[in-house]
mmCIF file of C-alpha atoms and ligand atoms in Angstrom:
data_model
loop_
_atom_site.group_PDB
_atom_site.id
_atom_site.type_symbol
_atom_site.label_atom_id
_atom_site.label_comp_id
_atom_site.label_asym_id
_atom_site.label_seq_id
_atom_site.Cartn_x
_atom_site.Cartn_y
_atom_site.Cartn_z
ATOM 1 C CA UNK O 1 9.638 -19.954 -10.195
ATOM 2 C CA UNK O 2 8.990 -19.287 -6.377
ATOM 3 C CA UNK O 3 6.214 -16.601 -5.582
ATOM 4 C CA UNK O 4 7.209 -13.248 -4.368
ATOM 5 C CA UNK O 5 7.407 -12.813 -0.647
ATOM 6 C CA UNK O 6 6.142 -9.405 -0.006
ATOM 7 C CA UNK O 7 3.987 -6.235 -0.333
ATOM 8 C CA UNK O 8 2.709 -5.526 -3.768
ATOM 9 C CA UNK O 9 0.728 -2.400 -4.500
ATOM 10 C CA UNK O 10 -1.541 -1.875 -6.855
ATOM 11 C CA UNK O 11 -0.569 2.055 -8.576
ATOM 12 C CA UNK O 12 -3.786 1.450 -10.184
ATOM 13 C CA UNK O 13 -5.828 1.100 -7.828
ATOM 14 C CA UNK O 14 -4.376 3.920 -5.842
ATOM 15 C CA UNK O 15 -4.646 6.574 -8.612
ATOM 16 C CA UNK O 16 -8.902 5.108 -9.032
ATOM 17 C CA UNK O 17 -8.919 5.702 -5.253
ATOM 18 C CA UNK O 18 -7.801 9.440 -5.585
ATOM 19 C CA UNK O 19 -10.047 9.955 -8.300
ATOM 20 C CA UNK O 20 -12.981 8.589 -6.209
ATOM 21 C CA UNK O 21 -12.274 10.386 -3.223
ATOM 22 C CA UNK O 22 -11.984 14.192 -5.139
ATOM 23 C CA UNK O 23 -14.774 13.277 -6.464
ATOM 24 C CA UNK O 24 -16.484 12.380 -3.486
ATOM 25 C CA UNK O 25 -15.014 15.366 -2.063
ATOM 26 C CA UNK O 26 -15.366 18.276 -4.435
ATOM 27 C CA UNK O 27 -15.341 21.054 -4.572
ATOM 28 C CA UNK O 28 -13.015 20.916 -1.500
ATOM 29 C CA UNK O 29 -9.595 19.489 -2.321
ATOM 30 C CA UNK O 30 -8.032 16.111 -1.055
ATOM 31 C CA UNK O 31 -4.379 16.506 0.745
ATOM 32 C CA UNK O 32 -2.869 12.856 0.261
ATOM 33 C CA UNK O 33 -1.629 12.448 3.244
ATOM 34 C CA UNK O 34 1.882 9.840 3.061
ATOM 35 C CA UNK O 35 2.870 9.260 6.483
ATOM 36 C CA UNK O 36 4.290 5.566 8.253
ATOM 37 C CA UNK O 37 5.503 5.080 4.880
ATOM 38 C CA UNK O 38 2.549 5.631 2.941
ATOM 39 C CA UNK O 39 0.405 3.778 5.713
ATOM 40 C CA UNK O 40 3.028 0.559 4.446
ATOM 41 C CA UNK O 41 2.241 0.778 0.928
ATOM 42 C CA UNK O 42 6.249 2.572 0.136
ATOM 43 C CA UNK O 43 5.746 6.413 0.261
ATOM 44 C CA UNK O 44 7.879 7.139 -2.736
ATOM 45 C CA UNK O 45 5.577 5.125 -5.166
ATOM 46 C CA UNK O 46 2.300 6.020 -3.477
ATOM 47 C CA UNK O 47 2.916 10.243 -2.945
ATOM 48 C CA UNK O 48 4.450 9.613 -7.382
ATOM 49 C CA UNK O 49 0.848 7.710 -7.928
ATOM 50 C CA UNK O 50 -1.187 10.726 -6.053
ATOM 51 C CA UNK O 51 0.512 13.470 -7.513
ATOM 52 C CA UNK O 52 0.017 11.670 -11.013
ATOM 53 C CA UNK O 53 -3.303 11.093 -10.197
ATOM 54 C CA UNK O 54 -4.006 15.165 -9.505
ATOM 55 C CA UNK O 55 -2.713 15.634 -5.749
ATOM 56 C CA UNK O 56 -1.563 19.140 -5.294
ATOM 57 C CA UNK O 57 -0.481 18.213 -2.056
ATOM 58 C CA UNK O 58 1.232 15.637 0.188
ATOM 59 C CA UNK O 59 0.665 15.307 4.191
ATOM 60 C CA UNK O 60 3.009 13.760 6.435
ATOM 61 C CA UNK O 61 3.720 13.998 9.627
ATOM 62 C CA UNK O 62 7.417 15.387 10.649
ATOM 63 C CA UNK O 63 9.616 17.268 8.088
ATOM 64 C CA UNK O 64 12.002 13.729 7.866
ATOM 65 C CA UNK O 65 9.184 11.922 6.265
ATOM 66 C CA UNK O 66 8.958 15.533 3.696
ATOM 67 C CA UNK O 67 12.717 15.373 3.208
ATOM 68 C CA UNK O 68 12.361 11.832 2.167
ATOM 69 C CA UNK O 69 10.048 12.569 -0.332
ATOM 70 C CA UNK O 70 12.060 15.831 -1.739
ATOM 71 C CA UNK O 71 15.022 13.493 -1.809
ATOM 72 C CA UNK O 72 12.790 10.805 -3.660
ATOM 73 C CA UNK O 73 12.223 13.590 -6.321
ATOM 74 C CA UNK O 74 8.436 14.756 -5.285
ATOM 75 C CA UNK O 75 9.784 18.281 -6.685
ATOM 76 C CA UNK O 76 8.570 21.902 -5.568
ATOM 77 C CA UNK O 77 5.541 21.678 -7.643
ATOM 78 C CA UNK O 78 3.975 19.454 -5.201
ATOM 79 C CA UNK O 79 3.145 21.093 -1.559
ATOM 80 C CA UNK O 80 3.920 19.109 1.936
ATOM 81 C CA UNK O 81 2.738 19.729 4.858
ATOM 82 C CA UNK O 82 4.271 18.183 8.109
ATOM 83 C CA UNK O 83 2.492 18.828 11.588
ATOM 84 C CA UNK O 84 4.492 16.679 13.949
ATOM 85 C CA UNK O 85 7.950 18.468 15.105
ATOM 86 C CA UNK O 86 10.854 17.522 18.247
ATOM 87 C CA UNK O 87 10.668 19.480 20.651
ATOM 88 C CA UNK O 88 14.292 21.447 19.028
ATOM 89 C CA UNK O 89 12.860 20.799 16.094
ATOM 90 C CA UNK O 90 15.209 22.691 13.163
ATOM 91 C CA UNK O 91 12.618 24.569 10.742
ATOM 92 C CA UNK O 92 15.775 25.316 8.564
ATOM 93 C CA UNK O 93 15.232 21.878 7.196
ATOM 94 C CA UNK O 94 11.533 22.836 6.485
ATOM 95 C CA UNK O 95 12.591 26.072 4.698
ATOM 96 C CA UNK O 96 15.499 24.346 2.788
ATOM 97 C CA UNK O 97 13.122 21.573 1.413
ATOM 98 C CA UNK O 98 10.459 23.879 1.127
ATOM 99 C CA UNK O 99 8.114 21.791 3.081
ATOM 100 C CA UNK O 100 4.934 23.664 5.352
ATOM 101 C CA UNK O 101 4.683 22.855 8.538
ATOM 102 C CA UNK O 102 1.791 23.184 10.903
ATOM 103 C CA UNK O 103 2.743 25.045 14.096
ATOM 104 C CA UNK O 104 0.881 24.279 17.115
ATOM 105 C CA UNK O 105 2.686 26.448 19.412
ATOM 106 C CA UNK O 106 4.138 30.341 19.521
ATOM 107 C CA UNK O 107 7.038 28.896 20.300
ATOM 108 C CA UNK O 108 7.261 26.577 16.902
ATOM 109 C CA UNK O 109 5.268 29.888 14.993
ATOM 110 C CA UNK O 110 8.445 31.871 16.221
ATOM 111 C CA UNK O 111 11.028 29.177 15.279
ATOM 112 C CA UNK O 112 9.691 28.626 11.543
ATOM 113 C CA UNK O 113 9.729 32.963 11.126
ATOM 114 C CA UNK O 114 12.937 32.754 12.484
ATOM 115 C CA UNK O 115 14.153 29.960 9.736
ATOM 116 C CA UNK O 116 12.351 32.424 6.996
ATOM 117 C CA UNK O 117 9.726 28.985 6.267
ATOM 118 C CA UNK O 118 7.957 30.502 3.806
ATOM 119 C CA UNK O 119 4.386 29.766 4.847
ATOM 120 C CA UNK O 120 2.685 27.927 7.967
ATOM 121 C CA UNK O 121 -0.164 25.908 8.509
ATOM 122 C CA UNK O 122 -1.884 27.258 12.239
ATOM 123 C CA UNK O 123 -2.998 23.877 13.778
ATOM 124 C CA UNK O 124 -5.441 23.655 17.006
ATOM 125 C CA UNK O 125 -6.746 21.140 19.077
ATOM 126 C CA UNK O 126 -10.474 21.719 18.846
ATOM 127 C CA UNK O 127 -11.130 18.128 20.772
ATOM 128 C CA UNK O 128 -8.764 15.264 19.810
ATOM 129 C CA UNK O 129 -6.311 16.727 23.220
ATOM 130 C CA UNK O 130 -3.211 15.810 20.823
ATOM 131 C CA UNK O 131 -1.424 17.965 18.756
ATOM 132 C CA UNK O 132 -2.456 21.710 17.901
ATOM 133 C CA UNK O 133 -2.510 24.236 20.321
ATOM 134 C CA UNK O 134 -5.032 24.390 22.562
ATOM 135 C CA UNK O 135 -8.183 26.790 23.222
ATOM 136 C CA UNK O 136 -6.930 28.970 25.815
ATOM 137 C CA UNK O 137 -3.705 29.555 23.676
ATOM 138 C CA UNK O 138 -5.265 30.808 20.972
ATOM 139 C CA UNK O 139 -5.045 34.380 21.812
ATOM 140 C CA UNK O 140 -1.315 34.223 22.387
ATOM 141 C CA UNK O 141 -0.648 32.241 19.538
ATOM 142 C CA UNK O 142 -2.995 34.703 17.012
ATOM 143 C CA UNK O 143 -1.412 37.577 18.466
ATOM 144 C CA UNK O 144 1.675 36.608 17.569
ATOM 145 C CA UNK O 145 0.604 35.355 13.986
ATOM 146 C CA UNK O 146 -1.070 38.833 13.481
ATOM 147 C CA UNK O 147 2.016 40.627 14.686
ATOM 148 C CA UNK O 148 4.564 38.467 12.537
ATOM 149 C CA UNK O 149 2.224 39.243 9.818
ATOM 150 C CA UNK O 150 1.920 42.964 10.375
ATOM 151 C CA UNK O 151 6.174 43.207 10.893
ATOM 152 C CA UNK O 152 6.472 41.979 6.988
ATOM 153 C CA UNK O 153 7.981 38.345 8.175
ATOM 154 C CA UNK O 154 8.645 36.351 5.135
ATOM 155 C CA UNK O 155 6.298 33.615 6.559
ATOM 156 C CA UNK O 156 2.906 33.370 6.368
ATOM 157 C CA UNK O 157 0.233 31.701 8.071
ATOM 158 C CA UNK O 158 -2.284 30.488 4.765
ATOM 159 C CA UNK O 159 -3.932 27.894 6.742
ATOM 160 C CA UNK O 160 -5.427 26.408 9.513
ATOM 161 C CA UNK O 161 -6.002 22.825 10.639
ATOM 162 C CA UNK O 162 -7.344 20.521 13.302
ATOM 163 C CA UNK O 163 -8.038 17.009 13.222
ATOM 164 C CA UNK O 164 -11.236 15.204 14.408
ATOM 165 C CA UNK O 165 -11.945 12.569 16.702
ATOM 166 C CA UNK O 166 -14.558 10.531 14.866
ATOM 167 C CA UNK O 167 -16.397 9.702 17.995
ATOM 168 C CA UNK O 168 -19.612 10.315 16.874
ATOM 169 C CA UNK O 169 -21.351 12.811 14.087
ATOM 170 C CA UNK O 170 -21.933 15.277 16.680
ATOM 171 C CA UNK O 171 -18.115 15.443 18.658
ATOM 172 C CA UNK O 172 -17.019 16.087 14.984
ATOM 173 C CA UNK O 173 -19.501 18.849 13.982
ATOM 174 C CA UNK O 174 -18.318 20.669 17.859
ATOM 175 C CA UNK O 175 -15.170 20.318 16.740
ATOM 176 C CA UNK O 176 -15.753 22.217 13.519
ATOM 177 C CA UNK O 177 -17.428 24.790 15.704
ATOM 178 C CA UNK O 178 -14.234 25.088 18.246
ATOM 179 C CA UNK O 179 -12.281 25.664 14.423
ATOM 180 C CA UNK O 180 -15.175 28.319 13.368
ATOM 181 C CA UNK O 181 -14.208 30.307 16.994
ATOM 182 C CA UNK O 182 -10.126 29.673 15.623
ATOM 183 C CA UNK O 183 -10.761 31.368 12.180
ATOM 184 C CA UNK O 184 -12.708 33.869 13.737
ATOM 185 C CA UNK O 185 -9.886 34.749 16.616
ATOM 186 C CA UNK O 186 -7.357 34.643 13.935
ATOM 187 C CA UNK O 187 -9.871 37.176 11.319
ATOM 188 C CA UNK O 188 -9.341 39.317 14.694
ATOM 189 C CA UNK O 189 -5.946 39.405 14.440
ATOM 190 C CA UNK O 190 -5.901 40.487 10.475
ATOM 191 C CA UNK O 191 -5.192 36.683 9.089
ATOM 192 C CA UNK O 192 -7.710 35.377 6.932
ATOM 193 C CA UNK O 193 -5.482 31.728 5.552
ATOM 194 C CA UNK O 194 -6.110 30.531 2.124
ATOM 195 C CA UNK O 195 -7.225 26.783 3.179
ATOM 196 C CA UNK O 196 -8.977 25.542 6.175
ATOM 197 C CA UNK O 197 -8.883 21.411 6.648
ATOM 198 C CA UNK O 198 -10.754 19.616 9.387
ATOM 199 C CA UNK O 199 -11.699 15.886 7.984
ATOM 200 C CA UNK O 200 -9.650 13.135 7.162
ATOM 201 C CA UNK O 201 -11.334 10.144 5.795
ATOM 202 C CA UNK O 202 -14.071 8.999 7.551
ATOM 203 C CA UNK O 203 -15.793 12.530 7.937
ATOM 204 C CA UNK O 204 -14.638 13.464 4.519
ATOM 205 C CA UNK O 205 -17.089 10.949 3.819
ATOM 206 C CA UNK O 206 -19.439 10.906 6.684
ATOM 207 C CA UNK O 207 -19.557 14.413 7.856
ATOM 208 C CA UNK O 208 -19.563 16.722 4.812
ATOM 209 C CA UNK O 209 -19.643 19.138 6.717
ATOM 210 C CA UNK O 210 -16.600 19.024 8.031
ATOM 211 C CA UNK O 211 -14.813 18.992 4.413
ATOM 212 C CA UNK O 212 -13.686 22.824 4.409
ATOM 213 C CA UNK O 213 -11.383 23.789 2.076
ATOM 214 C CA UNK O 214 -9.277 20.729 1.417
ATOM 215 C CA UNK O 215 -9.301 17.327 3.215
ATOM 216 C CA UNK O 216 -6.182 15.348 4.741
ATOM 217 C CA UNK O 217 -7.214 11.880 3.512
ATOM 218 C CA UNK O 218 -5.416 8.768 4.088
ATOM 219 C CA UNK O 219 -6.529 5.222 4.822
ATOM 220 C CA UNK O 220 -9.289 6.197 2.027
ATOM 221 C CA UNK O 221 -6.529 6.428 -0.718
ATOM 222 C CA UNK O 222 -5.105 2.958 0.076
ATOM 223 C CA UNK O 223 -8.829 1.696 -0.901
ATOM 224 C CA UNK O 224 -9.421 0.633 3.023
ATOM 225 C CA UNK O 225 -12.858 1.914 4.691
ATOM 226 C CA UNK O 226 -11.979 3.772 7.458
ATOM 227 C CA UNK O 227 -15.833 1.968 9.030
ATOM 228 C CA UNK O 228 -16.309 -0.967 10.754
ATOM 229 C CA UNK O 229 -19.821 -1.695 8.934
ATOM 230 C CA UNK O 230 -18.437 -0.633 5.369
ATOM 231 C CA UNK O 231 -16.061 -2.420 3.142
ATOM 232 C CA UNK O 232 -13.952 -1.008 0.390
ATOM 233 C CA UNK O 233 -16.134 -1.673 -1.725
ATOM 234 C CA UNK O 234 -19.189 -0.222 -0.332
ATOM 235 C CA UNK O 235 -17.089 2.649 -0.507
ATOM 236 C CA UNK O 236 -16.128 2.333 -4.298
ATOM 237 C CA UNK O 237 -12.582 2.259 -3.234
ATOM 238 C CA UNK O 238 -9.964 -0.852 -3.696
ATOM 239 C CA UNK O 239 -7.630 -1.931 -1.756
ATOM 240 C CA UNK O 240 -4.040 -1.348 -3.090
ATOM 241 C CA UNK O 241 -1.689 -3.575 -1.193
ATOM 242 C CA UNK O 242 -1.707 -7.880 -1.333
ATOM 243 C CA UNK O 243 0.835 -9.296 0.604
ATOM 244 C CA UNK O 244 2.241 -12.839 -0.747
ATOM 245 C CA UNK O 245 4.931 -15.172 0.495
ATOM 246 C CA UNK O 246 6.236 -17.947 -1.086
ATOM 247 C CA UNK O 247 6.202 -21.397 0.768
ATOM 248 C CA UNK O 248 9.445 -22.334 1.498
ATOM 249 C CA UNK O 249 9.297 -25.985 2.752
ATOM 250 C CA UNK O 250 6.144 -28.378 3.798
ATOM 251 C CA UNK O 251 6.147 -30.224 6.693
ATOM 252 C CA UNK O 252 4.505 -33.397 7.583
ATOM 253 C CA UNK O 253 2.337 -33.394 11.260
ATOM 254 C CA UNK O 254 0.653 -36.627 12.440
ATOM 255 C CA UNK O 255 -2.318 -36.395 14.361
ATOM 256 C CA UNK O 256 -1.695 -35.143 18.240
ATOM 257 C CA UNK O 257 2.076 -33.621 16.840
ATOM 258 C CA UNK O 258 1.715 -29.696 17.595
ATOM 259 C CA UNK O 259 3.593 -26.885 15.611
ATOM 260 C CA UNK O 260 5.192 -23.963 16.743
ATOM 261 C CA UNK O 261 6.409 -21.922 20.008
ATOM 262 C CA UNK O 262 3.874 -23.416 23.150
ATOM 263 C CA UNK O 263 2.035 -26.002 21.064
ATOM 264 C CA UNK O 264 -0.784 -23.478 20.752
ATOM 265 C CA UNK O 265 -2.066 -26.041 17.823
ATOM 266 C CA UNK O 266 -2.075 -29.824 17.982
ATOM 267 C CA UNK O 267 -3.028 -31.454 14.949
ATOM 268 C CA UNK O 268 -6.638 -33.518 14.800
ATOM 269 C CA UNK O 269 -5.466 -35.920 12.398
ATOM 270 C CA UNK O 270 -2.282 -36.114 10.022
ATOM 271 C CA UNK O 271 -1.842 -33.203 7.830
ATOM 272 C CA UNK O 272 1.064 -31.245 6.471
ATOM 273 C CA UNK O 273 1.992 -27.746 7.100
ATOM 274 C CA UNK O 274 3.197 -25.037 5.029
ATOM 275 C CA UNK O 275 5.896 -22.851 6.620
ATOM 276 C CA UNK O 276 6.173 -18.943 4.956
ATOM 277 C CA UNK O 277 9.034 -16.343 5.803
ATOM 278 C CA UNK O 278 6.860 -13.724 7.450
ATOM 279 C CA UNK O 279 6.686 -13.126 10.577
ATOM 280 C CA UNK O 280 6.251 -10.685 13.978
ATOM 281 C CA UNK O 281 9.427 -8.857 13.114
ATOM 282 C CA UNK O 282 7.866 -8.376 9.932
ATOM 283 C CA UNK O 283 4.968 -6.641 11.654
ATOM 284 C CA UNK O 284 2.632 -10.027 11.497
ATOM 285 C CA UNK O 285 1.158 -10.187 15.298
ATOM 286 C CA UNK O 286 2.106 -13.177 17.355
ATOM 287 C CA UNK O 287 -1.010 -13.463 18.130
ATOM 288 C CA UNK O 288 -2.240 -14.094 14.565
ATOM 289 C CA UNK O 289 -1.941 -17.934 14.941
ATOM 290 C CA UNK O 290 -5.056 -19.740 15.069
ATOM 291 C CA UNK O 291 -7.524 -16.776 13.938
ATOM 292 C CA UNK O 292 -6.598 -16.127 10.285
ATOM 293 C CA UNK O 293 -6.688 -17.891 6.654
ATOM 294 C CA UNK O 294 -4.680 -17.061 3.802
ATOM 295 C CA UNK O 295 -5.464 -18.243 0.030
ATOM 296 C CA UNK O 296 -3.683 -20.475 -1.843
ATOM 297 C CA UNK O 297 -5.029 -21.090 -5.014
ATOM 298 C CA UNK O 298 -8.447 -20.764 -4.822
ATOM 299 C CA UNK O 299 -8.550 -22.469 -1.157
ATOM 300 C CA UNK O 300 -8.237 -21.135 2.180
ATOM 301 C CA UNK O 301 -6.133 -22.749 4.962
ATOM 302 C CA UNK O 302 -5.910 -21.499 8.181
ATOM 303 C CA UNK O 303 -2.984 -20.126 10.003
ATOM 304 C CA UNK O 304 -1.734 -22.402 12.915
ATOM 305 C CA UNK O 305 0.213 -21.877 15.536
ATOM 306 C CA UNK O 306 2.034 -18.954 17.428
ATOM 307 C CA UNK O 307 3.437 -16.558 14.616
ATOM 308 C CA UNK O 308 6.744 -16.662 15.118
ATOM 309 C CA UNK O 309 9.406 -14.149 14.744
ATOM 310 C CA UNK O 310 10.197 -14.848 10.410
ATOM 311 C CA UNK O 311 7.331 -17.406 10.547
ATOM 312 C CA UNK O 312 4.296 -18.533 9.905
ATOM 313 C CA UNK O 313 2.517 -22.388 10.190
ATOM 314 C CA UNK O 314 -0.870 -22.533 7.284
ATOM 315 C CA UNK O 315 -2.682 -25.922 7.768
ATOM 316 C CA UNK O 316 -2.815 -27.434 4.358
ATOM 317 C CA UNK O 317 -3.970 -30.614 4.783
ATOM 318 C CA UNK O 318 -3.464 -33.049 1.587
ATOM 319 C CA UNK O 319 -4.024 -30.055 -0.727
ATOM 320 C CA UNK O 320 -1.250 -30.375 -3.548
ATOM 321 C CA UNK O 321 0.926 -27.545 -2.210
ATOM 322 C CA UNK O 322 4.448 -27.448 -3.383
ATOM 323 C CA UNK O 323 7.327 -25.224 -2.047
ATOM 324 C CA UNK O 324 7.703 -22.411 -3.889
ATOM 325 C CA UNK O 325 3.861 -21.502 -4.597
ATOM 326 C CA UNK O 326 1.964 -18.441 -3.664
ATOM 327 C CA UNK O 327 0.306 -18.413 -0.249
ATOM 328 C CA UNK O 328 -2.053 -14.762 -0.089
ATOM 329 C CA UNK O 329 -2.184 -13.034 3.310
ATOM 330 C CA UNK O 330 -4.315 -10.569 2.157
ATOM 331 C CA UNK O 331 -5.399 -8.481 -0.608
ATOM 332 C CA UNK O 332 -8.466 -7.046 -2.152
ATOM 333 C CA UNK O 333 -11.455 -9.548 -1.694
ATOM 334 C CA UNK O 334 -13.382 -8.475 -4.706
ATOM 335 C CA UNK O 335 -10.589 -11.253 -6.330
ATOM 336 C CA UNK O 336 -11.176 -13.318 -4.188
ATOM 337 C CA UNK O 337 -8.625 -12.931 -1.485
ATOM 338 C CA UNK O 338 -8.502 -12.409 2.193
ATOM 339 C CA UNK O 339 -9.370 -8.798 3.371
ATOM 340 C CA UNK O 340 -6.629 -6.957 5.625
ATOM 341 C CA UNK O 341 -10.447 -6.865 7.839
ATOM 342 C CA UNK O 342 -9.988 -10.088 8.845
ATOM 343 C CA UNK O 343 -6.305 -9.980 10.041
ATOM 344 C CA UNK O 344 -7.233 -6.713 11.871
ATOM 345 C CA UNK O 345 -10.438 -8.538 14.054
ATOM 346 C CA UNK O 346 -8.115 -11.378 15.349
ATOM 347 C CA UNK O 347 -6.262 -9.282 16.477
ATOM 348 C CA UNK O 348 -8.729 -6.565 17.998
ATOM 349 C CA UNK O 349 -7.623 -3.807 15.908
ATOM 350 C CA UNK O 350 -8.307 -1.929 12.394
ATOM 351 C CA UNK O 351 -7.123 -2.353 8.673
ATOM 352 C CA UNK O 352 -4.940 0.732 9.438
ATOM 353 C CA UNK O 353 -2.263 -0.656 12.005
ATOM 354 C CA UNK O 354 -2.454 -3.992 10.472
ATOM 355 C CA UNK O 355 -1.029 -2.352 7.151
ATOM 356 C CA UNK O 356 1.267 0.491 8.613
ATOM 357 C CA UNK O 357 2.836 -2.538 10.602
ATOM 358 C CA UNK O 358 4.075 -4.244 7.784
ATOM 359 C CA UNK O 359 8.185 -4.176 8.562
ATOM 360 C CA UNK O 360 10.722 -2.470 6.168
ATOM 361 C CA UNK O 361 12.046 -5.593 6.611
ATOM 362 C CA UNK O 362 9.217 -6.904 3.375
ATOM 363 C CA UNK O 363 10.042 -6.260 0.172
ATOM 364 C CA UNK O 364 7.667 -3.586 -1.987
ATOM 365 C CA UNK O 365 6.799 -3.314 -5.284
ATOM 366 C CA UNK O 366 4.643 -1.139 -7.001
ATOM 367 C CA UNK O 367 2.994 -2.370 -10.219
HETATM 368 C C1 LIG A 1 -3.482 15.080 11.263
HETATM 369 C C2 LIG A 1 -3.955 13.967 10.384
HETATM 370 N N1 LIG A 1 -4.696 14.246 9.294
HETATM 371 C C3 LIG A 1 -5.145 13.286 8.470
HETATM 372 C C4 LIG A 1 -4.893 11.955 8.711
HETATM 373 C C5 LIG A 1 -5.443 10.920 7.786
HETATM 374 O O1 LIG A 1 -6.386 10.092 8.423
HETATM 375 P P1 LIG A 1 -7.179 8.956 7.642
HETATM 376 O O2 LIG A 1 -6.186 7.899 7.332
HETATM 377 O O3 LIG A 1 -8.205 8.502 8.622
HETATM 378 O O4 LIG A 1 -7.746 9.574 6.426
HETATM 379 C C6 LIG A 1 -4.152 11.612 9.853
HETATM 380 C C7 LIG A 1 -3.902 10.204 10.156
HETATM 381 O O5 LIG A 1 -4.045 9.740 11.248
HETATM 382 C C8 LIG A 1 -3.666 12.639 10.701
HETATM 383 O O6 LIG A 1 -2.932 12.363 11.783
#
């Protein structure tokens, strides 16, 4: 039987990963946070492991991605928050699928009252210059929060958010000041929210005092370090996803013969070549070619050639690989295969684009 070409996650390993992290974390709480598909791991499965595993709540960031999840049959039980929104964004949908989004405006506080959402995250930019409303809107925007409050609106404000920058220990603790100054201008204005949430991974980790109330962790829960100088398992964490593929023909290469698009590689001496189905319109970089190794069996061969757009070229020599067997992109190296690491430096990025790239177009399963 031919290996299976895709993503397969580890529900295991995510629900030990939860566990480690509210540890880690606790007494402040751990929002799972789901977004880009559960970072590529499939959100359904991954937000049904975390809220197995204890997650009260779900993070993600527009109210489509919390719809999906309602729809997937993450009940009421569970909370979502959702803190990206269109500019006409339609908070009917949030109140309707009882999902909580983070307003970073008075003119997005005004249009979830106005929908009847029953409660609202207040999110400002205390350094990252993204999303949140900005310092010198703060008095508008707590005004109006106090004033909805005071007229008896249905919707509430029980928390407040920002997110960090992770440029250093000391931009994060400023920024946890520039929230301190929020919660204080909002206490002004009569709102005191429930839950306060500042850190997502790697200060939930590295700067516990940034931790609040509750933490938005992501890359974490997948069992990736969110460091460039500490592996998963430094971290006690594993990672969930392995991606396989299935060989689908070899090919013989004599010596000077090159393989794919621009004859990027030119074979030394005669060797054969093992062609997978996965390629950059999977979400595997073009660029890939020449800088990575997969496993097969307990070998490594390296990638060759331009990736190409279904394809990739693995050097194997005269190793007995047959058509059909299981080539490992990556996976968690504690068994032995590649880390997701190593795809992310040939590339010049990090373990979290690499595995939020992965196409819709690869098959998931969840075991
Ligand atoms: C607002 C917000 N909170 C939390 C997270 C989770 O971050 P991480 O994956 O580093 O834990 C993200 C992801 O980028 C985010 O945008």
């Amino acid at each position: 039987m031919s290996a299976f070409t895709g993503i397969t996650v580890d529900r295991e390993a995510l629900i030990a990963n939860y566990a480690t992290v509210a540890e880690q974390v606790a007494p402040s709480g751990v929002i799972a946070v789901v977004k880009a598909n559960a970072y590529g791991h499939g959100a359904t499965d991954a937000a049904r492991a975390f809220v197995d595993a204890g997650a009260e709540w779900l993070g993600v960031a527009d109210i489509d991605e919390g719809i999906a999840l309602r729809e997937s049959g993450i009940d009421e039980g569970t909370r979502i928050l959702a803190w990206l929104h269109a500019p006409d964004e339609d908070f009917r949908r949030a109140a309707q699928y009882d999902i909580t989004p983070a307003v970073s405006s008075v003119s997005q506080l005004s249009a979830a009252a106005d929908s009847e959402v029953g409660a609202v995250h207040v999110c400002v930019d205390t350094g990252l210059s993204r999303n949140g409303a900005v310092e010198s809107e703060w008095p508008e925007l707590f005004e109006t929060a106090g004033r909805l409050a005071r007229s008896g609106s249905r919707t509430r404000v029980e928390g407040l958010m920002s997110h960090l920058s992770n440029a250093s220990r000391a931009d994060d603790l400023d920024q946890d000041a520039a929230l301190q100054r929020a919660l204080d201008g909002l206490a002004a204005n009569g709102i005191v929210p429930d839950m306060v949430h500042l850190a997502a991974s790697a200060a939930s980790i590295a700067v516990p005092e940034t931790r609040r109330d509750i933490t938005r962790v992501g890359v974490a829960l997948y069992g990736l370090s969110p460091f460039a100088d500490r592996t998963s398992a430094d971290l006690g964490l594993r990672p969930a996803m392995r991606v396989t593929a299935a060989v689908l023909r070899t090919v013989p290469v004599r010596a000077g013969e090159g393989a794919s698009y621009g004859f990027t590689w030119r074979a030394e001496q005669d060797t054969r070549l093992a062609v997978v189905g996965l390629g950059y319109a999977d979400g595997f970089d073009r660029a890939l070619g020449n800088h990575v190794a997969v496993r097969i069996g307990d070998r490594r061969f390296p990638v060759v050639g331009r990736v190409a757009m279904n394809a990739m070229h693995i050097d194997i020599g005269d190793a007995d690989v047959q058509v059909g067997d299981e080539v490992v992109l990556w996976g968690d190296p504690a068994n032995g295969d590649p880390a997701v690491e190593e795809w992310a430096a040939a590339i010049g990025t990090i373990n979290y684009e690499v595995v939020a790239r992965v196409g819709r177009s690869v098959e998931r399963r969840t075991t």
